[in-house]
CSV table of C-alpha atoms in Angstrom, one decimal:
chain,number,residue,atom,x,y,z
A,97,MET,CA,99.1,81.3,85.9
A,98,SER,CA,100.9,83.0,83.1
A,99,ALA,CA,104.4,82.0,82.0
A,100,SER,CA,105.9,85.2,83.5
A,101,VAL,CA,106.4,83.5,86.9
A,102,ASP,CA,109.8,82.0,87.0
A,103,GLY,CA,110.2,78.8,88.8
A,104,GLY,CA,111.2,79.6,92.3
A,105,TYR,CA,108.7,82.4,92.9
A,106,LEU,CA,107.4,81.5,96.4
A,107,ASP,CA,106.1,84.9,97.5
A,108,ALA,CA,102.5,84.7,96.3
A,109,ALA,CA,101.3,86.2,99.5
A,110,ALA,CA,103.0,89.5,98.5
A,111,ALA,CA,101.9,89.6,94.9
A,112,LEU,CA,101.0,87.4,91.9
A,113,PRO,CA,101.4,88.2,88.3
A,114,LEU,CA,98.2,88.5,86.3
A,115,SER,CA,96.4,85.2,85.8
A,116,SER,CA,95.7,84.5,82.1
A,117,ALA,CA,92.0,85.2,82.6
A,118,ALA,CA,92.8,88.5,84.2
A,119,ARG,CA,95.3,89.4,81.5
A,120,GLU,CA,92.8,88.7,78.7
A,121,ALA,CA,90.2,90.8,80.6
A,122,LEU,CA,92.6,93.6,81.0
A,123,LEU,CA,93.5,93.8,77.3
A,124,ALA,CA,89.8,93.6,76.3
A,125,ALA,CA,88.9,96.3,78.9
A,126,LEU,CA,91.6,98.7,77.7
A,127,GLU,CA,89.8,98.6,74.3
A,128,ASP,CA,86.3,98.6,75.6
A,129,GLY,CA,86.2,100.1,79.1
A,130,TRP,CA,88.0,103.4,78.9
A,131,ALA,CA,85.0,105.8,79.1
A,132,ASP,CA,84.0,107.6,82.3
A,133,PRO,CA,81.2,105.5,83.7
A,134,SER,CA,79.5,108.4,85.3
A,135,ARG,CA,78.6,110.2,82.0
A,136,LEU,CA,75.4,109.9,80.1
A,137,TYR,CA,76.4,108.9,76.5
A,138,GLY,CA,76.7,105.5,74.9
A,139,ALA,CA,80.4,104.7,75.7
A,140,ALA,CA,79.8,105.8,79.3
A,141,ARG,CA,76.8,103.5,79.6
A,142,ARG,CA,78.8,100.7,78.3
A,143,ALA,CA,81.6,101.4,80.8
A,144,ARG,CA,79.0,101.7,83.6
A,145,LEU,CA,77.5,98.3,82.6
A,146,LEU,CA,81.0,96.7,82.7
A,147,LEU,CA,81.7,98.3,86.1
A,148,GLU,CA,78.5,97.1,87.6
A,149,GLY,CA,79.1,93.6,86.2
A,150,ALA,CA,82.5,93.6,87.8
A,151,ARG,CA,80.9,94.7,91.1
A,152,GLU,CA,78.3,91.9,90.9
A,153,ALA,CA,81.0,89.3,90.2
A,154,VAL,CA,83.2,90.4,93.1
A,155,ALA,CA,80.2,90.7,95.5
A,156,ASP,CA,79.2,87.1,94.5
A,157,VAL,CA,82.6,85.7,95.5
A,158,LEU,CA,82.8,87.7,98.7
A,159,GLY,CA,79.3,86.9,99.9
A,160,ALA,CA,78.2,90.6,99.7
A,161,ARG,CA,75.5,92.5,97.9
A,162,PRO,CA,76.7,94.5,94.9
A,163,ASP,CA,75.8,97.8,96.4
A,164,GLU,CA,77.9,96.9,99.4
A,165,VAL,CA,81.1,96.6,97.3
A,166,ALA,CA,83.4,99.6,96.4
A,167,PHE,CA,86.6,99.4,94.4
A,168,THR,CA,89.7,101.2,95.9
A,169,GLY,CA,93.2,101.8,94.7
A,170,SER,CA,94.7,99.0,96.8
A,171,GLY,CA,94.0,96.7,99.7
A,172,THR,CA,95.8,99.2,101.9
A,173,GLN,CA,93.5,102.0,100.8
A,174,ALA,CA,90.5,99.8,101.4
A,175,ALA,CA,91.7,99.0,105.0
A,176,HIS,CA,92.4,102.7,105.7
A,177,LEU,CA,89.0,103.8,104.4
A,178,ALA,CA,87.3,101.0,106.4
A,179,VAL,CA,89.0,102.0,109.7
A,180,LEU,CA,88.8,105.8,109.3
A,181,GLY,CA,85.2,105.7,107.9
A,182,VAL,CA,83.8,103.6,110.9
A,183,LEU,CA,85.6,105.9,113.4
A,184,ALA,CA,84.1,108.9,111.7
A,185,GLY,CA,80.6,107.3,111.5
A,186,ARG,CA,80.6,106.0,115.0
A,187,SER,CA,82.3,108.9,116.8
A,188,GLY,CA,79.2,109.2,119.1
A,189,THR,CA,80.0,105.7,120.5
A,190,GLY,CA,83.6,106.3,121.1
A,191,ALA,CA,87.1,106.1,119.5
A,192,HIS,CA,88.3,102.8,121.0
A,193,VAL,CA,89.3,100.0,118.7
A,194,VAL,CA,89.9,96.3,119.4
A,195,HIS,CA,92.2,94.5,117.0
A,196,SER,CA,94.1,91.2,117.0
A,197,ALA,CA,97.8,91.5,117.7
A,198,ILE,CA,98.5,90.1,114.3
A,199,GLU,CA,96.7,92.5,111.9
A,200,HIS,CA,98.4,93.6,108.8
A,201,SER,CA,100.4,96.7,109.3
A,202,CYS,CA,98.0,98.8,107.1
A,203,VAL,CA,95.2,98.1,109.6
A,204,LEU,CA,97.4,98.9,112.5
A,205,ALA,CA,98.6,102.1,110.8
A,206,ALA,CA,95.1,103.3,110.2
A,207,VAL,CA,94.2,102.5,113.9
A,208,ALA,CA,97.2,104.4,115.1
A,209,HIS,CA,96.3,107.3,112.9
A,210,ALA,CA,92.7,107.7,113.9
A,211,ALA,CA,91.7,105.7,117.0
A,212,GLY,CA,91.6,107.4,120.4
A,213,GLU,CA,92.7,104.2,122.1
A,214,ALA,CA,93.3,100.7,120.9
A,215,SER,CA,93.5,97.2,122.6
A,216,ALA,CA,95.4,94.4,121.0
A,217,ALA,CA,93.9,90.9,121.5
A,218,PRO,CA,96.7,88.4,122.1
A,219,VAL,CA,97.3,85.3,120.0
A,220,ASP,CA,98.6,81.9,121.1
A,221,ARG,CA,101.8,80.2,120.0
A,222,LEU,CA,100.1,79.0,116.8
A,223,GLY,CA,99.1,82.6,116.0
A,224,ARG,CA,95.4,82.3,116.7
A,225,VAL,CA,93.4,84.9,118.6
A,226,ASP,CA,91.1,83.7,121.4
A,227,ALA,CA,87.5,84.7,120.8
A,228,ALA,CA,86.8,85.1,124.5
A,229,SER,CA,89.7,87.4,125.2
A,230,PHE,CA,89.0,89.3,122.0
A,231,GLY,CA,85.4,89.8,123.3
A,232,ALA,CA,86.7,90.7,126.8
A,233,ALA,CA,88.6,93.6,125.3
A,234,LEU,CA,85.4,95.2,123.9
A,235,ARG,CA,84.1,98.2,125.8
A,236,ARG,CA,81.1,100.5,125.8
A,237,ASP,CA,83.1,103.0,123.8
A,238,THR,CA,84.5,100.5,121.3
A,239,ALA,CA,83.7,101.8,117.8
A,240,LEU,CA,85.4,99.1,115.7
A,241,ALA,CA,86.8,95.6,115.9
A,242,CYS,CA,89.4,94.3,113.4
A,243,LEU,CA,90.4,90.7,112.7
A,244,ILE,CA,92.3,89.4,109.8
A,245,SER,CA,90.7,86.3,108.1
A,246,ALA,CA,93.9,84.3,108.3
A,247,SER,CA,97.4,85.4,109.2
A,248,HIS,CA,99.3,86.8,106.3
A,249,GLU,CA,102.6,85.8,107.9
A,250,VAL,CA,102.0,82.4,109.3
A,251,GLY,CA,98.7,81.3,107.6
A,252,THR,CA,96.7,80.4,110.8
A,253,VAL,CA,93.0,80.8,110.2
A,254,GLN,CA,91.2,83.1,112.7
A,255,PRO,CA,87.9,82.4,114.5
A,256,VAL,CA,86.1,85.2,112.7
A,257,GLY,CA,82.6,83.8,113.2
A,258,ALA,CA,83.1,83.4,117.0
A,259,VAL,CA,84.6,86.8,117.3
A,260,ALA,CA,81.8,88.4,115.2
A,261,GLU,CA,79.3,86.8,117.7
A,262,ARG,CA,81.0,88.5,120.6
A,263,CYS,CA,81.2,91.8,118.8
A,264,GLY,CA,77.4,92.2,118.8
A,265,ARG,CA,76.8,95.7,117.6
A,266,VAL,CA,80.4,96.7,117.2
A,267,PRO,CA,81.2,96.4,113.5
A,268,LEU,CA,83.9,93.9,112.7
A,269,LEU,CA,86.4,94.7,109.9
A,270,VAL,CA,87.8,91.5,108.3
A,271,ASP,CA,91.0,91.9,106.2
A,272,ALA,CA,90.5,89.0,103.8
A,273,ALA,CA,93.5,89.8,101.5
A,274,GLN,CA,95.0,86.3,101.9
A,275,SER,CA,91.7,84.5,101.7
A,276,ALA,CA,89.9,86.0,98.8
A,277,GLY,CA,90.2,83.7,95.8
A,278,ARG,CA,91.9,81.0,97.8
A,279,ALA,CA,89.8,80.1,100.9
A,280,PRO,CA,86.2,80.4,102.1
A,281,ILE,CA,85.3,84.0,103.0
A,282,PRO,CA,84.2,84.0,106.7
A,283,THR,CA,80.8,85.4,107.6
A,284,GLY,CA,80.0,87.8,110.4
A,285,TRP,CA,81.9,90.8,109.0
A,286,ALA,CA,80.5,94.3,108.8
A,287,LEU,CA,83.4,95.5,106.6
A,288,LEU,CA,85.6,93.3,104.4
A,289,THR,CA,88.7,94.3,102.5
A,290,ALA,CA,90.8,92.5,99.9
A,291,SER,CA,93.5,93.1,97.3
A,292,ALA,CA,93.5,92.1,93.6
A,293,HIS,CA,97.2,91.4,93.1
A,294,LYS,CA,97.1,88.7,95.7
A,295,TRP,CA,94.5,86.7,93.7
A,296,GLY,CA,96.1,87.1,90.3
A,297,GLY,CA,94.4,90.4,89.4
A,298,PRO,CA,96.3,93.6,88.6
A,299,PRO,CA,98.0,95.8,91.2
A,300,GLY,CA,96.1,99.0,91.9
A,301,VAL,CA,92.8,97.5,92.8
A,302,GLY,CA,91.4,96.8,96.3
A,303,VAL,CA,88.0,96.0,97.5
A,304,LEU,CA,86.0,97.5,100.3
A,305,ALA,CA,82.7,95.9,101.2
A,306,ILE,CA,80.5,97.6,103.8
A,307,ARG,CA,77.4,95.7,105.0
A,308,THR,CA,74.2,97.7,104.6
A,309,GLY,CA,73.4,99.3,108.0
A,310,THR,CA,77.0,99.8,109.1
A,311,ARG,CA,77.6,103.3,110.3
A,312,TRP,CA,80.4,104.6,108.0
A,313,ARG,CA,81.2,108.1,106.9
A,314,SER,CA,83.7,109.0,104.2
A,315,PRO,CA,86.8,110.3,105.8
A,316,LEU,CA,87.7,112.0,102.5
A,317,PRO,CA,85.8,114.6,100.6
A,318,ALA,CA,83.2,112.4,98.9
A,319,ASP,CA,81.9,112.5,95.3
A,320,GLU,CA,79.3,110.4,93.5
A,321,ARG,CA,81.8,107.6,92.7
A,322,GLU,CA,81.7,104.1,94.3
A,323,GLY,CA,78.6,104.9,96.3
A,324,GLY,CA,80.3,107.9,97.9
A,325,ARG,CA,83.0,105.7,99.4
A,326,VAL,CA,86.0,106.2,97.2
A,327,PRO,CA,86.4,109.5,95.5
A,328,GLY,CA,87.9,109.9,92.0
A,329,ALA,CA,87.4,108.0,88.7
A,330,PRO,CA,87.8,104.3,89.2
A,331,GLY,CA,90.4,102.4,87.2
A,332,LEU,CA,87.9,100.6,85.1
A,333,PRO,CA,90.1,98.3,83.0
A,334,GLN,CA,92.0,97.1,86.1
A,335,ILE,CA,88.8,96.6,88.0
A,336,LEU,CA,87.3,94.5,85.2
A,337,SER,CA,90.5,92.5,85.1
A,338,ALA,CA,90.4,92.1,88.9
A,339,ALA,CA,86.8,90.8,88.8
A,340,VAL,CA,87.5,88.3,86.1
A,341,GLY,CA,90.7,87.2,88.0
A,342,LEU,CA,88.8,86.7,91.2
A,343,GLN,CA,86.1,84.6,89.5
A,344,ALA,CA,88.8,82.5,87.9
A,345,ALA,CA,90.7,82.1,91.2
A,346,ALA,CA,87.5,81.3,93.1
A,347,ALA,CA,86.5,78.7,90.5
A,348,GLU,CA,89.7,76.8,91.0
A,349,ALA,CA,90.1,77.5,94.7
A,350,ALA,CA,89.0,74.1,95.8
A,351,SER,CA,91.2,72.2,93.4
A,352,GLU,CA,94.2,74.4,94.1
A,353,ASP,CA,93.6,74.0,97.8
A,354,ALA,CA,93.7,70.2,97.3
A,355,ARG,CA,96.9,70.5,95.3
A,356,LEU,CA,98.8,73.0,97.4
A,357,ARG,CA,98.0,71.6,100.9
A,358,PRO,CA,100.0,68.4,100.3
A,359,LEU,CA,102.9,70.5,98.8
A,360,VAL,CA,102.9,72.7,101.9
A,361,ASP,CA,102.8,69.6,104.1
A,362,ARG,CA,105.7,68.2,102.1
A,363,LEU,CA,107.7,71.4,102.8
A,364,ARG,CA,106.7,71.4,106.5
A,365,LEU,CA,107.8,67.8,107.1
A,366,GLY,CA,110.8,68.0,104.7
A,367,ILE,CA,112.2,71.2,106.3
A,368,ALA,CA,111.8,69.9,109.9
A,369,ALA,CA,113.4,66.6,108.9
A,370,ARG,CA,116.3,68.0,106.9
A,371,VAL,CA,117.3,71.2,108.7
A,372,PRO,CA,118.3,70.9,112.4
A,373,ASP,CA,117.1,73.6,114.8
A,374,VAL,CA,114.2,74.9,112.8
A,375,GLU,CA,111.0,76.2,114.2
A,376,VAL,CA,108.1,75.8,111.8
A,377,VAL,CA,105.4,78.2,113.0
A,378,GLY,CA,101.7,78.6,112.5
A,379,ASP,CA,98.8,76.0,112.7
A,380,PRO,CA,99.8,72.9,110.8
A,381,ASP,CA,96.1,72.1,109.9
A,382,ASP,CA,93.7,75.0,110.3
A,383,ARG,CA,95.6,77.3,108.0
A,384,LEU,CA,95.7,78.9,104.6
A,385,PRO,CA,96.3,76.4,101.8
A,386,HIS,CA,99.3,78.0,100.3
A,387,LEU,CA,101.5,79.4,103.1
A,388,LEU,CA,104.3,78.1,105.3
A,389,THR,CA,106.6,80.0,107.7
A,390,PHE,CA,109.7,78.8,109.5
A,391,SER,CA,112.7,80.2,111.5
A,392,CYS,CA,116.2,78.8,111.4
A,393,LEU,CA,118.1,79.1,114.6
A,394,TYR,CA,121.5,81.1,114.4
A,395,VAL,CA,120.8,82.3,110.9
A,396,ASP,CA,120.6,85.9,109.7
A,397,GLY,CA,117.3,86.3,107.8
A,398,GLU,CA,118.7,88.7,105.3
A,399,ALA,CA,121.7,86.5,104.5
A,400,LEU,CA,119.3,83.5,104.0
A,401,LEU,CA,117.0,85.5,101.7
A,402,THR,CA,120.0,86.7,99.6
A,403,ALA,CA,121.4,83.1,99.4
A,404,LEU,CA,118.0,81.7,98.4
A,405,ASP,CA,117.6,84.5,95.8
A,406,ARG,CA,121.0,83.4,94.3
A,407,GLU,CA,119.5,79.9,94.0
A,408,GLY,CA,116.5,81.4,92.2
A,409,PHE,CA,114.0,81.4,95.1
A,410,ALA,CA,112.0,84.4,96.0
A,411,VAL,CA,110.6,84.2,99.5
A,412,GLY,CA,109.3,86.5,102.2
A,413,SER,CA,110.6,87.1,105.7
A,414,GLY,CA,109.5,88.5,109.0
A,415,SER,CA,113.0,88.9,110.4
A,416,SER,CA,113.9,92.4,111.5
A,417,CYS,CA,117.0,92.5,109.4
A,418,THR,CA,114.9,92.1,106.2
A,419,ALA,CA,112.5,94.9,107.1
A,420,SER,CA,113.0,98.6,106.9
A,421,THR,CA,112.8,98.9,110.7
A,422,LEU,CA,114.9,97.2,113.3
A,423,GLU,CA,111.9,95.6,114.9
A,424,PRO,CA,111.1,92.0,114.1
A,425,SER,CA,107.7,91.1,112.7
A,426,HIS,CA,104.9,92.1,115.2
A,427,VAL,CA,103.2,88.8,114.2
A,428,LEU,CA,106.1,86.6,115.3
A,429,VAL,CA,106.5,88.8,118.4
A,430,ALA,CA,102.9,88.3,119.3
A,431,MET,CA,103.2,84.5,118.9
A,432,GLY,CA,106.4,84.5,121.0
A,433,VAL,CA,108.4,82.5,118.4
A,434,LEU,CA,111.9,82.7,117.1
A,435,THR,CA,112.2,85.8,114.9
A,436,HIS,CA,115.6,85.5,113.3
A,437,GLY,CA,116.3,83.4,110.2
A,438,ASN,CA,112.6,83.7,109.3
A,439,VAL,CA,111.3,82.6,105.9
A,440,ARG,CA,107.7,82.7,104.6
A,441,LEU,CA,106.9,80.5,101.6
A,442,SER,CA,103.7,81.2,99.7
A,443,LEU,CA,102.7,78.9,96.8
A,444,HIS,CA,100.5,79.5,93.8
A,445,ARG,CA,99.0,77.9,90.8
A,446,GLY,CA,102.4,77.7,89.1
A,447,THR,CA,104.2,76.0,91.9
A,448,THR,CA,105.1,72.5,91.1
A,449,GLU,CA,106.2,69.5,93.1
A,450,SER,CA,109.6,69.5,91.5
A,451,GLU,CA,110.1,73.1,92.6
A,452,VAL,CA,109.2,72.2,96.1
A,453,ASP,CA,111.7,69.3,96.0
A,454,ARG,CA,114.4,71.6,94.6
A,455,PHE,CA,113.7,74.0,97.5
A,456,LEU,CA,114.0,71.1,100.0
A,457,SER,CA,117.4,70.1,98.5
A,458,VAL,CA,118.8,73.6,98.3
A,459,LEU,CA,117.8,74.8,101.8
A,460,PRO,CA,119.7,72.4,104.1
A,461,PRO,CA,123.2,73.1,102.7
A,462,LEU,CA,122.5,76.9,102.6
A,463,VAL,CA,121.5,77.0,106.2
A,464,ALA,CA,124.5,74.8,107.2
A,465,ARG,CA,126.9,77.2,105.3
A,466,LEU,CA,125.4,80.3,106.9
A,467,ARG,CA,125.7,78.7,110.4
A,468,ARG,CA,129.3,77.7,109.6
A,469,GLU,CA,130.1,81.3,108.5
A,470,ALA,CA,128.5,82.7,111.7
A,471,GLY,CA,130.6,80.2,113.8
A,472,ALA,CA,127.4,78.6,115.0
A,473,GLU,CA,127.6,75.1,113.5
A,474,ALA,CA,128.2,73.0,116.6
A,475,LEU,CA,126.1,75.0,119.0
B,330,MET,CA,125.8,87.3,145.6
B,331,SER,CA,128.3,85.7,143.3
B,332,GLU,CA,129.2,87.4,140.1
B,333,VAL,CA,127.1,86.3,137.1
B,334,LEU,CA,128.8,85.5,133.8
B,335,THR,CA,127.7,88.3,131.4
B,336,VAL,CA,127.9,88.1,127.7
B,337,ASP,CA,128.0,91.6,126.2
B,338,CYS,CA,126.2,91.8,122.8
B,339,LEU,CA,125.4,95.5,122.8
B,340,GLY,CA,125.3,96.9,119.2
B,341,ARG,CA,125.2,93.4,117.7
B,342,PRO,CA,122.1,92.3,115.9
B,343,CYS,CA,120.3,89.0,116.1
B,344,PRO,CA,121.2,86.2,115.7
B,345,VAL,CA,124.5,87.2,117.4
B,346,PRO,CA,123.1,87.4,121.0
B,347,VAL,CA,121.6,83.9,120.7
B,348,ILE,CA,124.8,82.5,119.2
B,349,GLU,CA,126.9,84.0,122.0
B,350,LEU,CA,124.5,82.6,124.6
B,351,ALA,CA,124.8,79.2,123.1
B,352,ARG,CA,128.6,79.5,123.3
B,353,ALA,CA,128.6,80.7,126.8
B,354,LEU,CA,126.1,78.5,128.6
B,355,PRO,CA,128.2,75.3,128.5
B,356,GLY,CA,130.8,77.3,130.5
B,357,VAL,CA,128.7,77.4,133.6
B,358,ALA,CA,127.6,74.5,135.8
B,359,VAL,CA,124.1,73.1,135.6
B,360,GLY,CA,121.9,75.3,137.8
B,361,GLU,CA,124.0,78.4,137.2
B,362,VAL,CA,122.9,81.4,135.1
B,363,VAL,CA,124.2,83.5,132.3
B,364,ASP,CA,123.2,87.1,131.5
B,365,VAL,CA,123.1,88.2,127.9
B,366,LEU,CA,123.3,92.0,127.4
B,367,SER,CA,121.6,93.1,124.2
B,368,ASP,CA,120.0,96.2,122.7
B,369,ASP,CA,118.4,94.4,119.8
B,370,PRO,CA,114.6,94.2,120.2
B,371,ALA,CA,114.6,90.8,118.6
B,372,ALA,CA,116.6,89.4,121.5
B,373,ALA,CA,113.5,89.7,123.7
B,374,LEU,CA,111.8,87.0,121.6
B,375,ASP,CA,114.8,85.0,120.4
B,376,ILE,CA,116.4,84.3,123.7
B,377,PRO,CA,113.2,82.8,125.3
B,378,ALA,CA,112.6,80.9,122.0
B,379,TRP,CA,116.2,79.5,122.1
B,380,CYS,CA,115.6,78.4,125.8
B,381,ARG,CA,112.4,76.6,124.7
B,382,MET,CA,114.2,74.9,121.8
B,383,ARG,CA,117.2,73.9,123.9
B,384,ARG,CA,115.3,73.0,127.1
B,385,GLN,CA,117.0,75.6,129.2
B,386,GLU,CA,115.3,78.0,131.6
B,387,TYR,CA,114.6,81.6,130.6
B,388,VAL,CA,114.6,83.5,133.9
B,389,GLY,CA,113.7,86.9,132.7
B,390,ALA,CA,114.9,90.3,131.5
B,391,THR,CA,116.0,93.4,133.5
B,392,GLU,CA,116.4,96.8,131.9
B,393,ARG,CA,119.8,98.3,131.9
B,394,VAL,CA,121.1,101.7,130.9
B,395,ASN,CA,121.8,100.3,127.5
B,396,GLY,CA,119.5,97.5,126.4
B,397,SER,CA,118.4,94.7,128.7
B,398,ALA,CA,120.0,91.8,130.5
B,399,TYR,CA,118.4,88.5,129.6
B,400,ARG,CA,119.0,85.8,132.2
B,401,VAL,CA,119.2,82.1,131.4
B,402,ARG,CA,119.7,79.2,133.7
B,403,ARG,CA,121.5,76.1,132.5
B,404,LEU,CA,119.3,73.1,133.1
B,405,VAL,CA,121.0,70.5,130.8
């Protein structure tokens, strides 16, 4: 992690600054990787070599073949192309989509945009989809199934393998944005998407992997770029940086997992012990290594975020008052848990034990003050 | 049918409906109910969640002209 992360940044699930490996690669690539890789002269051949090297590196981490991997402009664009392209390629089968109730909004937006009909598979109180009920929602006209690898809001790992088995011939799209570079990539996917700025690569790079044999047709006017999957010249320097960043993240994923899990456990136990009337949500064990979500009864989420920001802590939230809509997070709604006063903490390579302890000492008086101000302290 | 104590939280965002519910419930006898009137979509989750945390009974919601009435029975 570079020095540009201030202590108190606990929103790694939204974005990370460039890792030092990714930064070095970006600077080198700005010098060396500027030419258009589709041309036939020397500088272009060099660019093409670099691009294909990046593709191989990313494919290796994701468990894909290089020719299955395309680079996009973001994780969102990758998810949009995945959904729209399968619906275009499998229109003969139907236009029905099955997805978990806790997909990222970019997947839900693409489904709402292009699917004829959609079924949401429910999750339990811990935020885990049930493979049997997911399978029961599949129909003869189901063109696509979508399941996030692990919840981006509460961290609960999803039964991707068991769902993939039930999908049979229906291609399964797995949004692995929170897992890539941190946790094992599940198997059984037909399409996989990820986002570089969540693993310490630069913003502006997403990954779309499509298994050979999956029926997919470009929903956009296609050109020769990225195997006909993503039109327009790829951002080569950022892609090279993203690939190096992913390799670096994957190389230390196991040791970071071992370091971050106890810190998240410390937060989980500490928050529950020190703050009364808190609901810590998500699976306590089978979860992402770096993410913890809790809701504080009687507390306004926006007020809590603002107060934490004043103490130097950057955190996420699924409370309705912190979003652009009036609706609470669809993930918390699907789980049936408290939605107000919600905070999502996501840790990273730069997060230290003393930072965690400072959070644990700052949070209880803040929550107590906000409850007092709302006239809710003795309720 | 006796009149039900109704807490009007129309136009007031969460966590206000839950706070008002917590204030009102001790005012009724154990076994009696309180209705919380709210048009905040978050109330549909937060009122049942509050009941779970406080070991009270969430009876259910009925749609009204404005928002919904969330009924809670005092158990403790």
